[in-house]
Short mmCIF file of C-alpha atoms and ligand atoms in Angstrom, two decimals:
data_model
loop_
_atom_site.label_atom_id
_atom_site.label_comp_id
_atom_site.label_asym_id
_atom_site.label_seq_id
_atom_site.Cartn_x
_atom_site.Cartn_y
_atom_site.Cartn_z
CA UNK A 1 0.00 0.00 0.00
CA UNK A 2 1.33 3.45 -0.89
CA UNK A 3 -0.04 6.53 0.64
CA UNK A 4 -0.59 9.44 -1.11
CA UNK A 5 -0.44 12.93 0.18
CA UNK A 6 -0.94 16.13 -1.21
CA UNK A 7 0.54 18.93 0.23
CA UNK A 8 1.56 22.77 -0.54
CA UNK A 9 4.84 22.92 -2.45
CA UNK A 10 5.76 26.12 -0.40
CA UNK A 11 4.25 25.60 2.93
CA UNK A 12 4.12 21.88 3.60
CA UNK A 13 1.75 20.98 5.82
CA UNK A 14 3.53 19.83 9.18
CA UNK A 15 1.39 16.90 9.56
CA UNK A 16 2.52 15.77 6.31
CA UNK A 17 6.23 15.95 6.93
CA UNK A 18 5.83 14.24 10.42
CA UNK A 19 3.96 11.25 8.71
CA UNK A 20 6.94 10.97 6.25
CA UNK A 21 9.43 11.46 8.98
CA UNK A 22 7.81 8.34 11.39
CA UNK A 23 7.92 6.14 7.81
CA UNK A 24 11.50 7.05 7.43
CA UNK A 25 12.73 6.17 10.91
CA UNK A 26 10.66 3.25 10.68
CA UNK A 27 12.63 2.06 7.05
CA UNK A 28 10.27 2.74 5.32
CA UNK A 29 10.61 4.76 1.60
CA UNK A 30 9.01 8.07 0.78
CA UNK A 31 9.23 9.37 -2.72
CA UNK A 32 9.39 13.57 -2.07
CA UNK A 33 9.45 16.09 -4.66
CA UNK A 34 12.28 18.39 -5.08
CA UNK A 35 13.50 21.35 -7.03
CA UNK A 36 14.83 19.22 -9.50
CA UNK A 37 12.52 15.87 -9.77
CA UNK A 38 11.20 13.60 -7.51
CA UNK A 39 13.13 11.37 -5.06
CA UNK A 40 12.94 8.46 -3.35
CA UNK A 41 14.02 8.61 0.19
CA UNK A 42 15.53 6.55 3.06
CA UNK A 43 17.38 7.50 5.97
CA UNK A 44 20.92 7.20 5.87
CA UNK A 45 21.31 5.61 9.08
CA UNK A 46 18.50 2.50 8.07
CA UNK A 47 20.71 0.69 5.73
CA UNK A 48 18.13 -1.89 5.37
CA UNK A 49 15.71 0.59 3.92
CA UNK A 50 18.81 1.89 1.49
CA UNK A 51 18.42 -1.56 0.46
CA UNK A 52 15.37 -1.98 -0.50
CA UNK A 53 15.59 1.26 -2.80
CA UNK A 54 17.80 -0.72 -4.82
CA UNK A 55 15.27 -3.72 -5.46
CA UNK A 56 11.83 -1.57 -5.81
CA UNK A 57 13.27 0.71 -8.47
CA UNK A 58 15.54 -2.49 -9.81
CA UNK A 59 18.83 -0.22 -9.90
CA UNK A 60 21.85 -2.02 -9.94
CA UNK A 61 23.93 -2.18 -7.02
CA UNK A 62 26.92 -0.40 -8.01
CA UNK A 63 25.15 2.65 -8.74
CA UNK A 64 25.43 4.70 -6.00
CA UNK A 65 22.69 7.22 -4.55
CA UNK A 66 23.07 10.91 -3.83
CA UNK A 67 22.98 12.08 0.32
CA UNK A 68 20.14 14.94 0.49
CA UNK A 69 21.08 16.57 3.30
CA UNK A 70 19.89 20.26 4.68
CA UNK A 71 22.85 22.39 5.29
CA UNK A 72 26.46 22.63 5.24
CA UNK A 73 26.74 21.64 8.44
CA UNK A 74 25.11 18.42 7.96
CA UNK A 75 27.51 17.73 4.99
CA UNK A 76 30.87 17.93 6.82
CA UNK A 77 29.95 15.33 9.79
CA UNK A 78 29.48 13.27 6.51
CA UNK A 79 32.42 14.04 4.69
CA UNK A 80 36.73 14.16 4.91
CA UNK A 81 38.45 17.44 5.22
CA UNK A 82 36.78 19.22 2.55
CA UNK A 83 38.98 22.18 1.18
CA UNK A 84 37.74 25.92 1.71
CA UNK A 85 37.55 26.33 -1.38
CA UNK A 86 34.87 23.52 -1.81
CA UNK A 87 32.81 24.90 1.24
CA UNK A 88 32.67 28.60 -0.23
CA UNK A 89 31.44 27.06 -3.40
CA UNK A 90 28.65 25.49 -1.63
CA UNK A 91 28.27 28.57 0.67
CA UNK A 92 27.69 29.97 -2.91
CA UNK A 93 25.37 27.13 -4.63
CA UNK A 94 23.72 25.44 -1.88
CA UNK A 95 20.56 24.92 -1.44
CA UNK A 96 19.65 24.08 -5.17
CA UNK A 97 20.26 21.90 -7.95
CA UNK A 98 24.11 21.72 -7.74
CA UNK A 99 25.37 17.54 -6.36
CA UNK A 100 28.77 17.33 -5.36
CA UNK A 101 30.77 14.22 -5.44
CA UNK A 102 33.64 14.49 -2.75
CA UNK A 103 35.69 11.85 0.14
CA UNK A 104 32.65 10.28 2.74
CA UNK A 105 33.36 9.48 6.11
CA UNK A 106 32.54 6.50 7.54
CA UNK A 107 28.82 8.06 8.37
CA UNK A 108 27.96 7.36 4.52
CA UNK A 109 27.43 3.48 4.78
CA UNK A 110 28.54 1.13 1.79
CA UNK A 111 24.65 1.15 0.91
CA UNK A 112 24.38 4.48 0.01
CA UNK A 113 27.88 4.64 -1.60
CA UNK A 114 27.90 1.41 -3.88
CA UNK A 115 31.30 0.71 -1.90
CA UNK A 116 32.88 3.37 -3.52
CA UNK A 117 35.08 6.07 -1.19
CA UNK A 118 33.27 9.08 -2.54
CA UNK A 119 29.91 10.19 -1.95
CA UNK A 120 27.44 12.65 -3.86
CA UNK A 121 25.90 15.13 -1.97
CA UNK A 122 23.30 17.72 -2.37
CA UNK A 123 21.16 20.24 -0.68
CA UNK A 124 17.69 20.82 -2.04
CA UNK A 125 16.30 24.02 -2.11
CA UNK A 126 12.63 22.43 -2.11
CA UNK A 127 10.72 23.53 1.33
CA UNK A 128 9.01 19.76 1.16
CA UNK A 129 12.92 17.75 0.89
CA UNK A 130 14.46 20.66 3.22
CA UNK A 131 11.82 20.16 6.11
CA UNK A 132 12.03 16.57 5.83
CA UNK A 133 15.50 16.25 6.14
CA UNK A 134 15.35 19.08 8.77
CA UNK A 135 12.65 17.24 10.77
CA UNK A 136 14.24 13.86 10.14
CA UNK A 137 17.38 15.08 11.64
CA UNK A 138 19.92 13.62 9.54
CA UNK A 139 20.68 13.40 5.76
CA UNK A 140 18.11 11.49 3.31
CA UNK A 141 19.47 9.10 0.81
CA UNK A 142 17.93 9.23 -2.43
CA UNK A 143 18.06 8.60 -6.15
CA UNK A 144 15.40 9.94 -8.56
CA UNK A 145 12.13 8.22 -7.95
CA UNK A 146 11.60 6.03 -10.72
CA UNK A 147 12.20 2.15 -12.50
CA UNK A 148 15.58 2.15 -13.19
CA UNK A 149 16.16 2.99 -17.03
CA UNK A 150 12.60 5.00 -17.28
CA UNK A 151 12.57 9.04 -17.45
CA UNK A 152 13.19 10.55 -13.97
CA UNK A 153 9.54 11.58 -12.21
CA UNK A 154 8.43 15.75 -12.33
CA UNK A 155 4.76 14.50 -11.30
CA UNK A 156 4.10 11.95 -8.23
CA UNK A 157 1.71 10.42 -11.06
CA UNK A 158 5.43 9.41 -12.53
CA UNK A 159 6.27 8.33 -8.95
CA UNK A 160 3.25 6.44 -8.72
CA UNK A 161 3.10 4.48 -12.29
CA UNK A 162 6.43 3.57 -11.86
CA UNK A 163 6.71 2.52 -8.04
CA UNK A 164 2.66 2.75 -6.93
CA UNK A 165 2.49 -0.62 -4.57
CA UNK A 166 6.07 -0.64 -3.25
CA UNK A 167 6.47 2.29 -1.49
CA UNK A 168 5.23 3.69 1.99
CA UNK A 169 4.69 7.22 0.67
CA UNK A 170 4.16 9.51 -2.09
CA UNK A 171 4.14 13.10 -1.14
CA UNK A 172 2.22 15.12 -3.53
CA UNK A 173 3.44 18.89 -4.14
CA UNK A 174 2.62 19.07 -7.76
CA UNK A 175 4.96 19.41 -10.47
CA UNK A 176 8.75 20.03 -9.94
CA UNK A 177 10.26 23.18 -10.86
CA UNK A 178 13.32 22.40 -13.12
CA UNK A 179 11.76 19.40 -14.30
CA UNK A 180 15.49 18.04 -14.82
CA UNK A 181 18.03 16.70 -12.28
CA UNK A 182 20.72 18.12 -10.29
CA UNK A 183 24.33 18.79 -12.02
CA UNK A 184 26.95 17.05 -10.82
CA UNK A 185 30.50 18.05 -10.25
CA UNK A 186 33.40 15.75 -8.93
CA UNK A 187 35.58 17.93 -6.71
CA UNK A 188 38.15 15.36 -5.73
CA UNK A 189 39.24 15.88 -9.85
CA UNK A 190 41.63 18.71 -10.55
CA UNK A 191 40.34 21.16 -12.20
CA UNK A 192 36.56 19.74 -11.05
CA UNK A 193 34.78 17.30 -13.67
CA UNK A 194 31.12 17.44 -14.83
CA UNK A 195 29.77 14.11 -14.69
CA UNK A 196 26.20 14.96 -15.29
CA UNK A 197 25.12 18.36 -16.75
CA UNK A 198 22.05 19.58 -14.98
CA UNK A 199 19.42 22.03 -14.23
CA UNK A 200 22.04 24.32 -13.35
CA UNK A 201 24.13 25.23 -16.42
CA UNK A 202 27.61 24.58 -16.13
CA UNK A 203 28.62 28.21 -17.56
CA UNK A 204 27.13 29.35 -14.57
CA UNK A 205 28.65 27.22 -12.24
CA UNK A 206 32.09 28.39 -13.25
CA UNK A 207 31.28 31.93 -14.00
CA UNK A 208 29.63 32.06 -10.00
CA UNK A 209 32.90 29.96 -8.68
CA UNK A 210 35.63 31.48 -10.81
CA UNK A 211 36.94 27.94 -11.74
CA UNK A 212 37.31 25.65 -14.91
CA UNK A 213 35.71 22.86 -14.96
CA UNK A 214 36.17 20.04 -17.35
CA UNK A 215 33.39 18.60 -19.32
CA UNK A 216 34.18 15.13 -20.50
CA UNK A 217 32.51 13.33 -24.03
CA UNK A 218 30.71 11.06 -21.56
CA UNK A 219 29.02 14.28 -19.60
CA UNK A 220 27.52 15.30 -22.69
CA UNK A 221 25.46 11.97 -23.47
CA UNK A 222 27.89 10.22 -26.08
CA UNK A 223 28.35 6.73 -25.28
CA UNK A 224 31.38 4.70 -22.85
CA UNK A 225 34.95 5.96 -23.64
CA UNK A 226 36.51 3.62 -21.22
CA UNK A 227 35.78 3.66 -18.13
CA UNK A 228 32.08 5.12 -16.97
CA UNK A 229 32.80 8.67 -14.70
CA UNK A 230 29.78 8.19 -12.68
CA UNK A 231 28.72 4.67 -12.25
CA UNK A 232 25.24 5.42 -13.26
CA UNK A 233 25.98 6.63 -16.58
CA UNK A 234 26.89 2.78 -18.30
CA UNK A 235 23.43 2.11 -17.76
CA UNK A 236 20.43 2.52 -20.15
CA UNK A 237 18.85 5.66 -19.06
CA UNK A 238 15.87 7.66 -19.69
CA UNK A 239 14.58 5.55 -22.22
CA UNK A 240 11.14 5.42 -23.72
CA UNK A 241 9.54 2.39 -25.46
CA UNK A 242 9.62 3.55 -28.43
CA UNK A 243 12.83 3.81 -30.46
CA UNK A 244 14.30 7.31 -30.64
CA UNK A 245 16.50 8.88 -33.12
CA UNK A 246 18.06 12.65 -32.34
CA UNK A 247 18.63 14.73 -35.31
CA UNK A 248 21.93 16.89 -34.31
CA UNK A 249 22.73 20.53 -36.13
CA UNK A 250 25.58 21.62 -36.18
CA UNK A 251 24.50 25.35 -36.58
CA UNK A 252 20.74 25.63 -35.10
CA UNK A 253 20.55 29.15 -36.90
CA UNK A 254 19.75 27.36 -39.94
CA UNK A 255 16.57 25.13 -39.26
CA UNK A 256 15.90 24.19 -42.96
CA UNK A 257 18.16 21.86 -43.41
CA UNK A 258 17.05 19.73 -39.69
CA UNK A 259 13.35 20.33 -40.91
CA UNK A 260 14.29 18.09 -44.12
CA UNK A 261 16.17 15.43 -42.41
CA UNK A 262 13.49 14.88 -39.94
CA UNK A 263 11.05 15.08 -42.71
CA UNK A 264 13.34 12.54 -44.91
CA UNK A 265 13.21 10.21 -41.08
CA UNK A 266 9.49 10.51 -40.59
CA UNK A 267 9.03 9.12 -44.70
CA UNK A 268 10.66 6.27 -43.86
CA UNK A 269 9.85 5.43 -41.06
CA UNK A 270 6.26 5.60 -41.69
CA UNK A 271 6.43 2.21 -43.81
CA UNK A 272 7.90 0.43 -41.22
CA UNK A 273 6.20 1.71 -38.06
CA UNK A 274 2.58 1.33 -36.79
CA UNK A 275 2.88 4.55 -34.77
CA UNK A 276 5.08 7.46 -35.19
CA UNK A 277 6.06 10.70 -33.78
CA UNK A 278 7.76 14.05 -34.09
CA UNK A 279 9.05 15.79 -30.74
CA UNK A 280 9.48 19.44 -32.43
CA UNK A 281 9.90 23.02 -31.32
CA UNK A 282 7.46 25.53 -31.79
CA UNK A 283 9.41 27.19 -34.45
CA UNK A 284 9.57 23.98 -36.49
CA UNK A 285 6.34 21.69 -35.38
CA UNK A 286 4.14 23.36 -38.20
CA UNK A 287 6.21 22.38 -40.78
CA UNK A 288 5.58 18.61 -40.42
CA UNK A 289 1.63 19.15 -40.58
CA UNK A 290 1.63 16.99 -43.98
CA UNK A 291 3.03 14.15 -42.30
CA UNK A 292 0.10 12.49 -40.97
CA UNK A 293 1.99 11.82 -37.67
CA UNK A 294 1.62 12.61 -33.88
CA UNK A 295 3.48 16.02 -33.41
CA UNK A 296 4.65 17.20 -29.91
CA UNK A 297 5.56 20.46 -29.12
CA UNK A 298 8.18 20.65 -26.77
CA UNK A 299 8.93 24.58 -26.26
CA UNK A 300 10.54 27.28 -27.79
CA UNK A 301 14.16 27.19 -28.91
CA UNK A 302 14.05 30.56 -27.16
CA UNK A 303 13.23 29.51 -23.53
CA UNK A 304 15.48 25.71 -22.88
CA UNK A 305 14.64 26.04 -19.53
CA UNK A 306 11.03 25.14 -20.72
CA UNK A 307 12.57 22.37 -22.90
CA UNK A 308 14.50 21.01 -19.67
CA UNK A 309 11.13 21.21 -18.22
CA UNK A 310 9.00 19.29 -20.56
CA UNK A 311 11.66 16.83 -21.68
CA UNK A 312 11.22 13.99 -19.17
CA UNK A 313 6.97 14.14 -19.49
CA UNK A 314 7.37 14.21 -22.85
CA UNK A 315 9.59 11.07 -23.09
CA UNK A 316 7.17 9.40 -20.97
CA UNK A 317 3.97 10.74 -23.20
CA UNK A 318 5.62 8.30 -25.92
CA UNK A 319 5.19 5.82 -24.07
CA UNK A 320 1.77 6.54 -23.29
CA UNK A 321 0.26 7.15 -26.76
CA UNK A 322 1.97 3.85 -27.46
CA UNK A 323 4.41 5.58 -30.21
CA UNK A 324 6.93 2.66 -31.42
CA UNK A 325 9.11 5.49 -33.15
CA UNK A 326 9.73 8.91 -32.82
CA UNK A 327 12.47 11.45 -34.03
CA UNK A 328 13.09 14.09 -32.22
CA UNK A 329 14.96 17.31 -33.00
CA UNK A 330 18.29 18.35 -31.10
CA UNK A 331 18.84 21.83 -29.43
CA UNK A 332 21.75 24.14 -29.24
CA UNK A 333 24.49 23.14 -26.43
CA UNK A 334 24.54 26.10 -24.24
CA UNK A 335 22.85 26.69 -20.96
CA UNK A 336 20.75 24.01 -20.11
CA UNK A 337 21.21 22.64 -23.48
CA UNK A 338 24.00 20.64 -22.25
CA UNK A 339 21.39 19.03 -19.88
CA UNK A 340 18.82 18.62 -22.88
CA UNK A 341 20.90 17.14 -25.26
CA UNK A 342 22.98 14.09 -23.02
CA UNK A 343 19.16 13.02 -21.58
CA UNK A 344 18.19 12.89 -25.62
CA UNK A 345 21.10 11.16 -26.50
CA UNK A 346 20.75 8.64 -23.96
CA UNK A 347 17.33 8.57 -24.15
CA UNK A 348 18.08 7.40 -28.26
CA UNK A 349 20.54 4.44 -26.80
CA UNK A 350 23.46 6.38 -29.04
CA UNK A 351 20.65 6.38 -31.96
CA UNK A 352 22.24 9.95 -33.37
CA UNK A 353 22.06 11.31 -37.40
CA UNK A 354 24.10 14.46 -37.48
CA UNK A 355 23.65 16.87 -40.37
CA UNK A 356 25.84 19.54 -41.09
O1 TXA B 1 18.27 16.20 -9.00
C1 TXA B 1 18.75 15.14 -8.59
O2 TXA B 1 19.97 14.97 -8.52
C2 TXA B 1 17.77 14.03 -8.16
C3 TXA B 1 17.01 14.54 -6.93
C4 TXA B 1 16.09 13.49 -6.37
O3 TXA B 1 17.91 15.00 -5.98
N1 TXA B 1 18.46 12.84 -7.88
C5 TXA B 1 19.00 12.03 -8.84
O4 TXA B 1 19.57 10.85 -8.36
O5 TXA B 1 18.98 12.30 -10.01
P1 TXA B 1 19.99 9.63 -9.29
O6 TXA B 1 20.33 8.54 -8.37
O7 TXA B 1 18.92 9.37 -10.27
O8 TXA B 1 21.29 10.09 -10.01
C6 TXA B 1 22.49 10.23 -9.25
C7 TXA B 1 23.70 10.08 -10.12
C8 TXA B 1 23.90 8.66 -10.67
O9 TXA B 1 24.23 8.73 -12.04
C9 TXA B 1 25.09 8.15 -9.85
O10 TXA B 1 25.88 7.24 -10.55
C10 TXA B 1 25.84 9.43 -9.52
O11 TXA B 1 24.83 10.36 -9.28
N2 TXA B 1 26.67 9.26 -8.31
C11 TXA B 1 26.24 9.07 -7.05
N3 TXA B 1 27.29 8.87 -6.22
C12 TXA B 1 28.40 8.97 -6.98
C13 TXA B 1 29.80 8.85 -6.72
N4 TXA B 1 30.25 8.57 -5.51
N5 TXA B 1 30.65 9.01 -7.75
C14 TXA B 1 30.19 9.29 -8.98
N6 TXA B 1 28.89 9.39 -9.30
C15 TXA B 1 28.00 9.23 -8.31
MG1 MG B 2 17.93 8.67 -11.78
#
């Protein structure tokens, strides 16, 4: 049985949070929303609970989880000697949608860690994740809150589809803001690595911090080059049903010659396909009206934050409307467009046609 309760996304209701809180001490699992997308909780100090995360969303067991925890404070009782620098950077980022992979301690169990001797940390800036954490009095372990391999939740619908029946709680606060997890920076690399681009652009990072940071092939969604950075990213992720193929620009300033690719795509795939879809931008949906296919409108190449937004609900909308194939246009690598464009090309399983 999973219980579902709504709640106010900026003043959560305390009875809510205390019900959460009494299901977390207890082991149980509680799939909160966040800035970013929805999690799905334990306590760090129940490692049977962290367990069990691993078997309901069937995530493998060497990819480790990310500590939520609700201040700096909290962080360095969990963590080794973390450099200034590092703490002025969070003092800077913190809360929000910025995940930093640095040396545990030995108060981040093996569970939460996959083993490994770093841990990922973050500090939502959600009121729902902060008060829990707050009330719970220590740091909340927690991956995003769906299957393993499926688009990350924005809705607790997601939550609930994916995980309904094998969780204690969903708490309800409606959809998430960024719609599009965390970034993720490993500080123990010199000069810092992105591992995962996220809903806070990388530019920005550095610009805020003053540092480089290095942005590896792998961070921007192309497939293994050796050895996986973060453990998570070997696995299939993100992926619809349906077969996806990006179409990749390079110079989005010129949409004619994407337009006739995907339009070349769509012709042949309608012989082979039952079902078929176009996930387009509102300056380019209009131009596959003669197709005779399902068109979705994803946002404006003017506003990617909205793109970042809709991209996970409209992966999962394929999968819905039972679409077996869909092409869907790439966006310009800037901003958030990092983030955009390694969740498509994952989401496509390396399924990439580049036109130049
Ligand atoms: O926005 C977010 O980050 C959301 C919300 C719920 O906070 N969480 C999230 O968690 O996206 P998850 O588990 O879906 O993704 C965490 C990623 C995985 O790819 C994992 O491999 C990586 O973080 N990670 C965790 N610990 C790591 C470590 N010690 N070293 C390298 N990568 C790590
Ligand atoms: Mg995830």
């Amino acid at each position: 049985m999973t219980l579902i309760v709504k709640t106010d996304p900026f003043n959560p209701d305390e009875s809510v949070i205390s019900k959460a809180v009494e299901i977390l001490r207890n082991g149980g699992l509680v799939a909160f929303p966040t800035e970013t997308v929805y999690g799905l909780g334990a306590s760090i100090s129940r490692k049977d609970a962290i367990k069990k995360i691993f078997s309901v969303k069937g995530r493998p067991m060497d990819n480790p989880l990310i500590v939520h925890v609700d201040s700096i404070d909290m962080f360095l009782n969990l963590t080794l000697n973390p450099p200034e620098y590092l703490i002025n950077a969070l003092e800077k980022l913190w809360p929000g949608p910025f995940t930093i992979v640095y040396w545990k301690s030995s108060s981040v169990p093996g569970e939460a860690s996959a083993n490994l001797p770093k841990a990922a940390y973050r500090s939502p800036s959600h009121r729902v994740a902060l008060k829990l954490i707050n009330y719970l009095g220590e740091a909340i372990v927690a991956p995003s809150a769906n299957k393993s391999g499926k688009p990350s939740p924005t809705t607790a619908q997601h939550v609930y589809s994916d995980l309904g029946g094998s969780i204690d709680m969903i708490i309800d606060a409606g959809e998430t803001l960024y719609g599009i997890e965390s970034t993720i920076i490993d500080f123990t690399s010199v000069p810092p690595r992105l591992l995962r681009p996220g809903a806070l652009a990388v530019e920005k990072i550095s610009e805020i911090l003053g540092i480089e940071i290095e942005i590896p092939l792998e961070a921007r969604g192309f497939g293994e080059f050796g050895e996986a950075l973060a453990p998570g990213m070997k696995y299939k992720h993100y992926a619809p049903e349906a077969e996806l193929v990006v179409v990749e620009s390079g110079d989005y300033s010129d949409l004619n010659k994407l337009i006739n690719m995907v339009k070349k795509l769509i012709s042949d795939a309608r012989s082979k396909y039952r079902s078929v879809a176009v996930i387009c931008s509102s300056e380019t949906c209009s131009s596959y009206l003669d197709t005779n296919i399902k068109i979705i409108e994803i946002g404006s190449r003017k506003d990617i934050f909205q793109i970042a937004k809709n991209i996970f609900k409209t992966l999962r909308r394929l999968d819905e409307e039972k679409i077996e194939f869909a092409i869907v246009e790439g966006f310009e690598e800037k901003g958030l467009g990092l983030a955009v464009m390694n969740r498509l090309r994952k989401a496509s399983g390396g399924r990439i046609v580049h036109i130049d």
